[in-house]
Short mmCIF file of C-alpha atoms (C1' of nucleotides) in Angstrom, two decimals:
data_model
loop_
_atom_site.label_atom_id
_atom_site.label_comp_id
_atom_site.label_asym_id
_atom_site.label_seq_id
_atom_site.Cartn_x
_atom_site.Cartn_y
_atom_site.Cartn_z
CA UNK A 1 -20.81 -10.24 17.77
CA UNK A 2 -20.60 -13.05 15.25
CA UNK A 3 -18.31 -16.01 15.58
CA UNK A 4 -15.98 -14.94 12.78
CA UNK A 5 -15.57 -11.43 14.08
CA UNK A 6 -14.96 -12.64 17.60
CA UNK A 7 -12.34 -15.05 16.33
CA UNK A 8 -10.58 -12.32 14.38
CA UNK A 9 -10.66 -10.00 17.36
CA UNK A 10 -9.17 -12.60 19.69
CA UNK A 11 -6.44 -13.28 17.18
CA UNK A 12 -5.56 -9.59 17.23
CA UNK A 13 -5.72 -9.46 21.01
CA UNK A 14 -3.58 -12.54 21.41
CA UNK A 15 -0.90 -11.26 19.06
CA UNK A 16 1.95 -9.22 20.45
CA UNK A 17 2.22 -7.28 17.23
CA UNK A 18 0.02 -6.02 14.42
CA UNK A 19 -1.20 -8.69 12.02
CA UNK A 20 -1.95 -8.56 8.34
CA UNK A 21 -5.14 -10.14 7.02
CA UNK A 22 -3.05 -13.13 5.99
CA UNK A 23 -1.50 -13.24 9.44
CA UNK A 24 -4.91 -13.28 11.06
CA UNK A 25 -6.20 -15.94 8.70
CA UNK A 26 -3.25 -18.20 9.45
CA UNK A 27 -4.02 -18.01 13.16
CA UNK A 28 -7.67 -18.90 12.87
CA UNK A 29 -7.98 -22.56 13.56
CA UNK A 30 -11.60 -23.00 12.55
CA UNK A 31 -10.51 -21.35 9.35
CA UNK A 32 -12.94 -18.89 7.90
CA UNK A 33 -12.84 -17.48 4.43
CA UNK A 34 -10.33 -14.78 3.60
CA UNK A 35 -13.05 -12.45 2.41
CA UNK A 36 -14.63 -12.84 5.82
CA UNK A 37 -11.36 -12.00 7.52
CA UNK A 38 -11.09 -8.81 5.50
CA UNK A 39 -14.69 -7.90 6.22
CA UNK A 40 -14.29 -8.64 9.90
CA UNK A 41 -11.18 -6.48 10.11
CA UNK A 42 -13.00 -3.60 8.45
CA UNK A 43 -15.86 -4.02 10.81
CA UNK A 44 -13.67 -4.12 13.90
CA UNK A 45 -11.86 -1.00 12.85
CA UNK A 46 -15.09 0.87 12.20
CA UNK A 47 -16.34 -0.26 15.56
CA UNK A 48 -13.24 1.16 17.18
CA UNK A 49 -12.03 -2.23 18.30
CA UNK A 50 -8.98 -2.28 16.08
CA UNK A 51 -6.54 0.17 14.54
CA UNK A 52 -4.67 -0.30 11.30
CA UNK A 53 -1.97 1.14 9.11
CA UNK A 54 -0.50 0.25 5.75
CA UNK A 55 3.16 -0.68 5.72
CA UNK A 56 5.59 -1.86 3.09
CA UNK A 57 8.24 -4.35 3.97
CA UNK A 58 10.72 -6.02 1.67
CA UNK A 59 9.57 -9.48 2.67
CA UNK A 60 5.80 -9.11 2.69
CA UNK A 61 5.24 -6.25 0.29
CA UNK A 62 2.53 -3.71 0.98
CA UNK A 63 -0.04 -4.92 3.47
CA UNK A 64 -2.41 -3.41 5.98
CA UNK A 65 -1.69 -4.40 9.57
CA UNK A 66 -4.25 -4.47 12.35
CA UNK A 67 -3.84 -4.30 16.10
CA UNK A 68 -6.54 -4.60 18.73
CA UNK A 69 -7.32 -1.10 19.96
CA UNK A 70 -5.93 -0.46 23.40
CA UNK A 71 -6.98 2.37 25.67
CA UNK A 72 -4.45 4.63 24.02
CA UNK A 73 -3.34 5.09 20.45
CA UNK A 74 0.01 3.42 19.85
CA UNK A 75 2.78 3.37 17.28
CA UNK A 76 5.11 0.66 16.07
CA UNK A 77 8.60 0.05 14.85
CA UNK A 78 9.14 -2.53 12.16
CA UNK A 79 12.45 -4.37 11.94
CA UNK A 80 13.60 -4.81 8.36
CA UNK A 81 15.75 -7.73 9.35
CA UNK A 82 13.51 -10.01 11.42
CA UNK A 83 10.27 -8.39 10.27
CA UNK A 84 8.86 -8.23 13.75
CA UNK A 85 7.21 -5.19 15.26
CA UNK A 86 8.26 -3.41 18.43
CA UNK A 87 5.57 -1.63 20.41
CA UNK A 88 6.62 1.97 20.87
CA UNK A 89 3.93 2.58 23.43
CA UNK A 90 1.52 5.42 23.76
CA UNK A 91 1.42 8.04 21.03
CA UNK A 92 3.55 11.10 21.73
CA UNK A 93 2.58 13.09 18.69
CA UNK A 94 -0.31 14.94 20.25
CA UNK A 95 1.60 18.16 20.65
CA UNK A 96 3.11 18.18 17.19
CA UNK A 97 -0.16 17.22 15.56
CA UNK A 98 -2.16 19.99 17.18
CA UNK A 99 0.64 22.41 16.42
CA UNK A 100 0.47 21.50 12.74
CA UNK A 101 -3.30 21.55 12.86
CA UNK A 102 -3.25 25.12 14.15
CA UNK A 103 -0.50 26.36 11.87
CA UNK A 104 -2.09 25.03 8.70
CA UNK A 105 -5.75 25.40 9.56
CA UNK A 106 -6.49 21.69 9.37
CA UNK A 107 -8.92 19.38 11.07
CA UNK A 108 -6.89 16.23 11.65
CA UNK A 109 -8.97 13.13 12.22
CA UNK A 110 -6.26 10.55 12.07
CA UNK A 111 -2.51 10.22 11.86
CA UNK A 112 -0.20 7.45 10.82
CA UNK A 113 3.34 7.08 12.07
CA UNK A 114 5.73 4.19 12.18
CA UNK A 115 9.45 3.70 12.26
CA UNK A 116 11.50 1.15 10.39
CA UNK A 117 15.09 0.04 10.77
CA UNK A 118 16.91 -2.65 12.70
CA UNK A 119 15.82 -3.79 16.13
CA UNK A 120 18.19 -4.31 19.04
CA UNK A 121 18.27 -8.09 18.68
CA UNK A 122 19.16 -7.95 15.02
CA UNK A 123 21.69 -5.18 15.48
CA UNK A 124 23.42 -7.36 18.06
CA UNK A 125 23.80 -10.10 15.49
CA UNK A 126 25.78 -7.74 13.29
CA UNK A 127 23.65 -7.58 10.20
CA UNK A 128 23.25 -11.36 10.03
CA UNK A 129 19.96 -13.20 10.03
CA UNK A 130 18.19 -12.83 13.36
CA UNK A 131 17.23 -15.71 15.61
CA UNK A 132 13.75 -15.91 14.12
CA UNK A 133 13.90 -15.30 10.43
CA UNK A 134 11.41 -17.99 9.55
CA UNK A 135 8.22 -16.06 9.15
CA UNK A 136 8.09 -14.92 5.57
CA UNK A 137 5.86 -16.07 2.81
CA UNK A 138 7.07 -14.17 -0.21
CA UNK A 139 10.83 -14.24 -0.83
CA UNK A 140 12.82 -11.19 -1.88
CA UNK A 141 14.84 -10.52 1.25
CA UNK A 142 18.01 -9.36 -0.41
CA UNK B 1 20.10 10.48 -16.59
CA UNK B 2 17.81 8.96 -19.18
CA UNK B 3 14.93 10.78 -20.78
CA UNK B 4 12.22 8.83 -18.96
CA UNK B 5 13.77 9.36 -15.56
CA UNK B 6 14.33 13.03 -16.20
CA UNK B 7 10.71 13.38 -17.26
CA UNK B 8 9.46 11.63 -14.16
CA UNK B 9 11.67 13.75 -11.94
CA UNK B 10 10.48 16.99 -13.48
CA UNK B 11 6.90 15.87 -13.05
CA UNK B 12 7.59 15.38 -9.35
CA UNK B 13 9.39 18.69 -9.07
CA UNK B 14 6.66 20.55 -10.90
CA UNK B 15 3.92 19.11 -8.71
CA UNK B 16 2.94 20.93 -5.55
CA UNK B 17 2.07 17.69 -3.87
CA UNK B 18 3.13 14.03 -3.86
CA UNK B 19 2.10 12.07 -6.93
CA UNK B 20 1.20 8.44 -7.37
CA UNK B 21 2.66 6.47 -10.25
CA UNK B 22 -0.63 7.01 -12.08
CA UNK B 23 -0.47 10.69 -11.31
CA UNK B 24 3.03 10.93 -12.72
CA UNK B 25 2.07 8.96 -15.82
CA UNK B 26 -0.88 11.23 -16.50
CA UNK B 27 1.41 14.25 -16.47
CA UNK B 28 3.96 12.87 -18.86
CA UNK B 29 3.16 14.23 -22.26
CA UNK B 30 5.55 12.11 -24.28
CA UNK B 31 3.90 9.23 -22.51
CA UNK B 32 6.19 6.45 -21.47
CA UNK B 33 5.15 3.02 -20.35
CA UNK B 34 3.72 2.57 -16.87
CA UNK B 35 6.34 -0.04 -16.02
CA UNK B 36 8.93 2.56 -16.87
CA UNK B 37 7.29 5.08 -14.60
CA UNK B 38 7.39 2.61 -11.73
CA UNK B 39 11.00 1.73 -12.44
CA UNK B 40 11.98 5.38 -12.72
CA UNK B 41 10.31 6.18 -9.41
CA UNK B 42 12.17 3.35 -7.71
CA UNK B 43 15.40 4.55 -9.20
CA UNK B 44 14.87 8.15 -8.16
CA UNK B 45 14.09 7.12 -4.64
CA UNK B 46 17.17 4.93 -4.39
CA UNK B 47 19.23 7.76 -5.78
CA UNK B 48 17.91 10.03 -3.05
CA UNK B 49 16.11 12.27 -5.50
CA UNK B 50 12.62 11.37 -4.33
CA UNK B 51 10.87 10.31 -1.15
CA UNK B 52 7.77 8.17 -0.94
CA UNK B 53 5.13 6.85 1.40
CA UNK B 54 2.15 4.57 1.03
CA UNK B 55 -1.23 6.09 1.78
CA UNK B 56 -4.79 4.89 1.61
CA UNK B 57 -7.51 7.25 0.57
CA UNK B 58 -11.16 6.51 0.00
CA UNK B 59 -11.06 7.78 -3.54
CA UNK B 60 -7.81 6.32 -4.83
CA UNK B 61 -7.33 3.29 -2.66
CA UNK B 62 -3.87 2.31 -1.51
CA UNK B 63 -1.12 3.90 -3.56
CA UNK B 64 2.47 4.94 -3.09
CA UNK B 65 3.06 8.67 -3.43
CA UNK B 66 6.33 10.25 -4.45
CA UNK B 67 7.67 13.74 -3.90
CA UNK B 68 10.91 15.19 -5.20
CA UNK B 69 13.39 15.20 -2.34
CA UNK B 70 13.97 18.65 -0.94
CA UNK B 71 16.86 19.63 1.27
CA UNK B 72 14.89 18.51 4.32
CA UNK B 73 12.61 15.59 5.01
CA UNK B 74 8.96 16.68 4.92
CA UNK B 75 5.57 15.39 5.93
CA UNK B 76 2.13 15.79 4.43
CA UNK B 77 -1.50 16.13 5.35
CA UNK B 78 -4.06 14.51 3.10
CA UNK B 79 -7.56 15.97 2.87
CA UNK B 80 -10.21 13.29 2.76
CA UNK B 81 -12.64 15.65 1.13
CA UNK B 82 -10.74 17.22 -1.78
CA UNK B 83 -7.98 14.62 -1.78
CA UNK B 84 -5.24 17.19 -2.05
CA UNK B 85 -2.11 17.21 0.05
CA UNK B 86 -0.96 20.05 2.29
CA UNK B 87 2.77 20.41 2.83
CA UNK B 88 3.45 20.36 6.56
CA UNK B 89 7.00 21.54 6.09
CA UNK B 90 10.17 20.27 7.61
CA UNK B 91 10.03 17.15 9.75
CA UNK B 92 9.72 17.83 13.46
CA UNK B 93 9.94 14.28 14.66
CA UNK B 94 13.68 14.17 15.16
CA UNK B 95 13.45 14.48 18.91
CA UNK B 96 10.72 11.93 19.37
CA UNK B 97 12.33 9.48 17.00
CA UNK B 98 15.71 9.55 18.71
CA UNK B 99 13.96 9.33 22.06
CA UNK B 100 12.17 6.16 20.96
CA UNK B 101 15.34 4.85 19.39
CA UNK B 102 17.17 5.19 22.68
CA UNK B 103 14.39 3.86 24.86
CA UNK B 104 13.83 0.76 22.80
CA UNK B 105 17.35 0.08 21.58
CA UNK B 106 16.50 0.51 17.92
CA UNK B 107 18.38 1.70 14.88
CA UNK B 108 15.82 3.72 12.98
CA UNK B 109 16.64 4.18 9.32
CA UNK B 110 13.38 5.67 8.15
CA UNK B 111 10.10 6.94 9.47
CA UNK B 112 6.73 7.51 7.92
CA UNK B 113 4.23 10.04 9.20
CA UNK B 114 1.25 11.69 7.65
CA UNK B 115 -1.96 13.26 8.84
CA UNK B 116 -5.41 12.92 7.32
CA UNK B 117 -8.62 14.85 7.90
CA UNK B 118 -10.27 17.90 6.39
CA UNK B 119 -8.29 20.84 5.08
CA UNK B 120 -9.18 24.45 5.81
CA UNK B 121 -10.80 25.06 2.44
CA UNK B 122 -13.07 22.05 2.73
CA UNK B 123 -13.92 22.75 6.35
CA UNK B 124 -15.03 26.23 5.27
CA UNK B 125 -17.46 24.69 2.84
CA UNK B 126 -19.14 22.87 5.70
CA UNK B 127 -18.68 19.30 4.69
CA UNK B 128 -19.83 19.92 1.13
CA UNK B 129 -17.81 19.13 -1.96
CA UNK B 130 -14.78 21.41 -2.16
CA UNK B 131 -14.05 23.77 -5.03
CA UNK B 132 -11.90 21.22 -6.79
CA UNK B 133 -13.33 17.78 -6.42
CA UNK B 134 -12.66 16.78 -9.98
CA UNK B 135 -9.50 14.79 -9.69
CA UNK B 136 -10.53 11.26 -8.99
CA UNK B 137 -10.25 8.31 -11.28
CA UNK B 138 -11.82 5.48 -9.39
CA UNK B 139 -15.27 6.13 -7.90
CA UNK B 140 -16.19 5.16 -4.34
CA UNK B 141 -16.43 8.56 -2.71
CA UNK B 142 -19.42 7.78 -0.50
"C1'" DG C 1 -39.97 -20.80 16.89
"C1'" DT C 2 -40.54 -17.52 12.92
"C1'" DA C 3 -39.47 -13.93 9.89
"C1'" DC C 4 -36.17 -10.35 8.62
"C1'" DA C 5 -31.61 -8.51 8.57
"C1'" DT C 6 -26.73 -9.64 8.49
"C1'" DT C 7 -22.93 -12.23 7.70
"C1'" DT C 8 -20.38 -15.91 5.52
"C1'" DG C 9 -18.39 -18.85 1.66
"C1'" DC C 10 -17.08 -19.34 -2.68
"C1'" DG C 11 -15.41 -17.88 -6.95
"C1'" DA C 12 -14.43 -14.40 -9.91
"C1'" DA C 13 -12.92 -9.67 -10.57
"C1'" DT C 14 -10.02 -5.38 -9.52
"C1'" DC C 15 -6.21 -2.67 -9.12
"C1'" DA C 16 -1.55 -1.34 -8.11
"C1'" DT C 17 2.66 -3.10 -9.02
"C1'" DT C 18 6.13 -6.29 -10.98
"C1'" DC C 19 8.36 -9.56 -14.35
"C1'" DG C 20 10.36 -11.58 -18.68
"C1'" DC C 21 12.32 -10.62 -22.75
"C1'" DA C 22 13.36 -8.58 -27.09
"C1'" DT C 23 14.45 -3.86 -28.61
"C1'" DT C 24 16.50 0.66 -27.96
"C1'" DA C 25 18.82 4.29 -25.71
"C1'" DT C 26 23.13 5.64 -22.85
"C1'" DT C 27 27.72 6.12 -22.11
"C1'" DG C 28 32.59 5.52 -22.02
"C1'" DT C 29 36.25 4.74 -25.39
"C1'" DC C 30 38.86 5.10 -29.66
"C1'" DG D 1 31.68 10.84 -34.45
"C1'" DA D 2 31.27 5.75 -34.65
"C1'" DC D 3 31.34 1.31 -31.62
"C1'" DA D 4 30.81 -1.97 -28.16
"C1'" DA D 5 29.23 -2.93 -23.59
"C1'" DT D 6 25.66 -1.87 -20.27
"C1'" DA D 7 21.56 -0.39 -18.65
"C1'" DA D 8 16.79 1.22 -19.62
"C1'" DT D 9 12.34 0.84 -22.11
"C1'" DG D 10 8.01 -1.13 -24.16
"C1'" DC D 11 4.86 -4.50 -24.27
"C1'" DG D 12 2.19 -8.09 -22.54
"C1'" DA D 13 1.37 -11.16 -19.12
"C1'" DA D 14 1.63 -12.36 -14.16
"C1'" DT D 15 1.31 -11.47 -9.12
"C1'" DG D 16 -0.64 -10.53 -4.83
"C1'" DA D 17 -3.58 -7.98 -1.76
"C1'" DT D 18 -8.14 -6.80 -1.51
"C1'" DT D 19 -13.02 -6.52 -2.98
"C1'" DC D 20 -17.50 -7.92 -5.14
"C1'" DG D 21 -21.79 -10.60 -6.33
"C1'" DC D 22 -24.79 -13.77 -4.99
"C1'" DA D 23 -26.80 -17.79 -2.76
"C1'" DA D 24 -26.74 -20.26 1.67
"C1'" DA D 25 -26.34 -19.93 6.67
"C1'" DT D 26 -26.41 -17.46 10.98
"C1'" DG D 27 -27.91 -13.93 14.27
"C1'" DT D 28 -31.59 -11.14 16.23
"C1'" DA D 29 -36.13 -9.27 17.42
"C1'" DC D 30 -40.76 -10.53 18.54
#
DNA sequence: GTACATTTGCGAATCATTCGCATTATTGTC
DNA sequence: GACAATAATGCGAATGATTCGCAAATGTAC
């Protein structure tokens, strides 16, 4: 594995939540080019070392987020107030997915699922700004 | 409701599957500006008349797809061969979502779920091009 | 260590989506 | 039905994530 790819993979593994390409790039000290980050992320996903999904959030717009692949497929919750992710743990959709697969005669190769709303921390602060609201790049948080 | 918004809404209602902004625009005879289509789609979604999700497909790239809101929340399957959507019917995630909400102390306001793979028709054609593969705009179907 | 195959950097290009602003359509009110 | 106030539309340009082309640099097999 090349240096750039290894660096991108460790960034994903070190993170406690999915990272966008920009998020990965900002964590790479020996900065490598953004095109390389994108290519590395593609490569890691194809190699089964990372999983990704596309999510829209008011603060960051539409971006693809990557997480290092764990032993089991996982899903995430995204807080629309603090813009952090909460790990929802192992996927529980197996039953529903195979049910739908059977009922509709499909061959499902992949599924995407994520929840959005307000996390416990932010809910506790009664709709105000959470304790860590300092992560955005692009404004627009109404 | 203005003419443009009404036109966009009927396009969504007439379609048997979710449409991207480009898809809506291409079905509007008395063509209105693309910016207007985007604004109308936003408006309809805010008004609860449409639902949307962002999906990536090899042929069309990342796009947001809109469907006229029916009485119940629905989910879709996207075929990676013919690039059509299959309606999976009423959402069955209620149980799982509230379970996760409780377990993680979240307030879930929205969830996104979709399946991708090969639909029955395409599977029957053994990996070949399906009967209707003539819908793409941007190349890249490897 | 050499030669060949890959990957990286850099800069420019794409593509969906959004913005600014002047013009036009809607809508409630007389 | 005409009028004023408000919101929506068209047009053109801008934005932001992502991708491409190509030359230089790195990784890998022998």
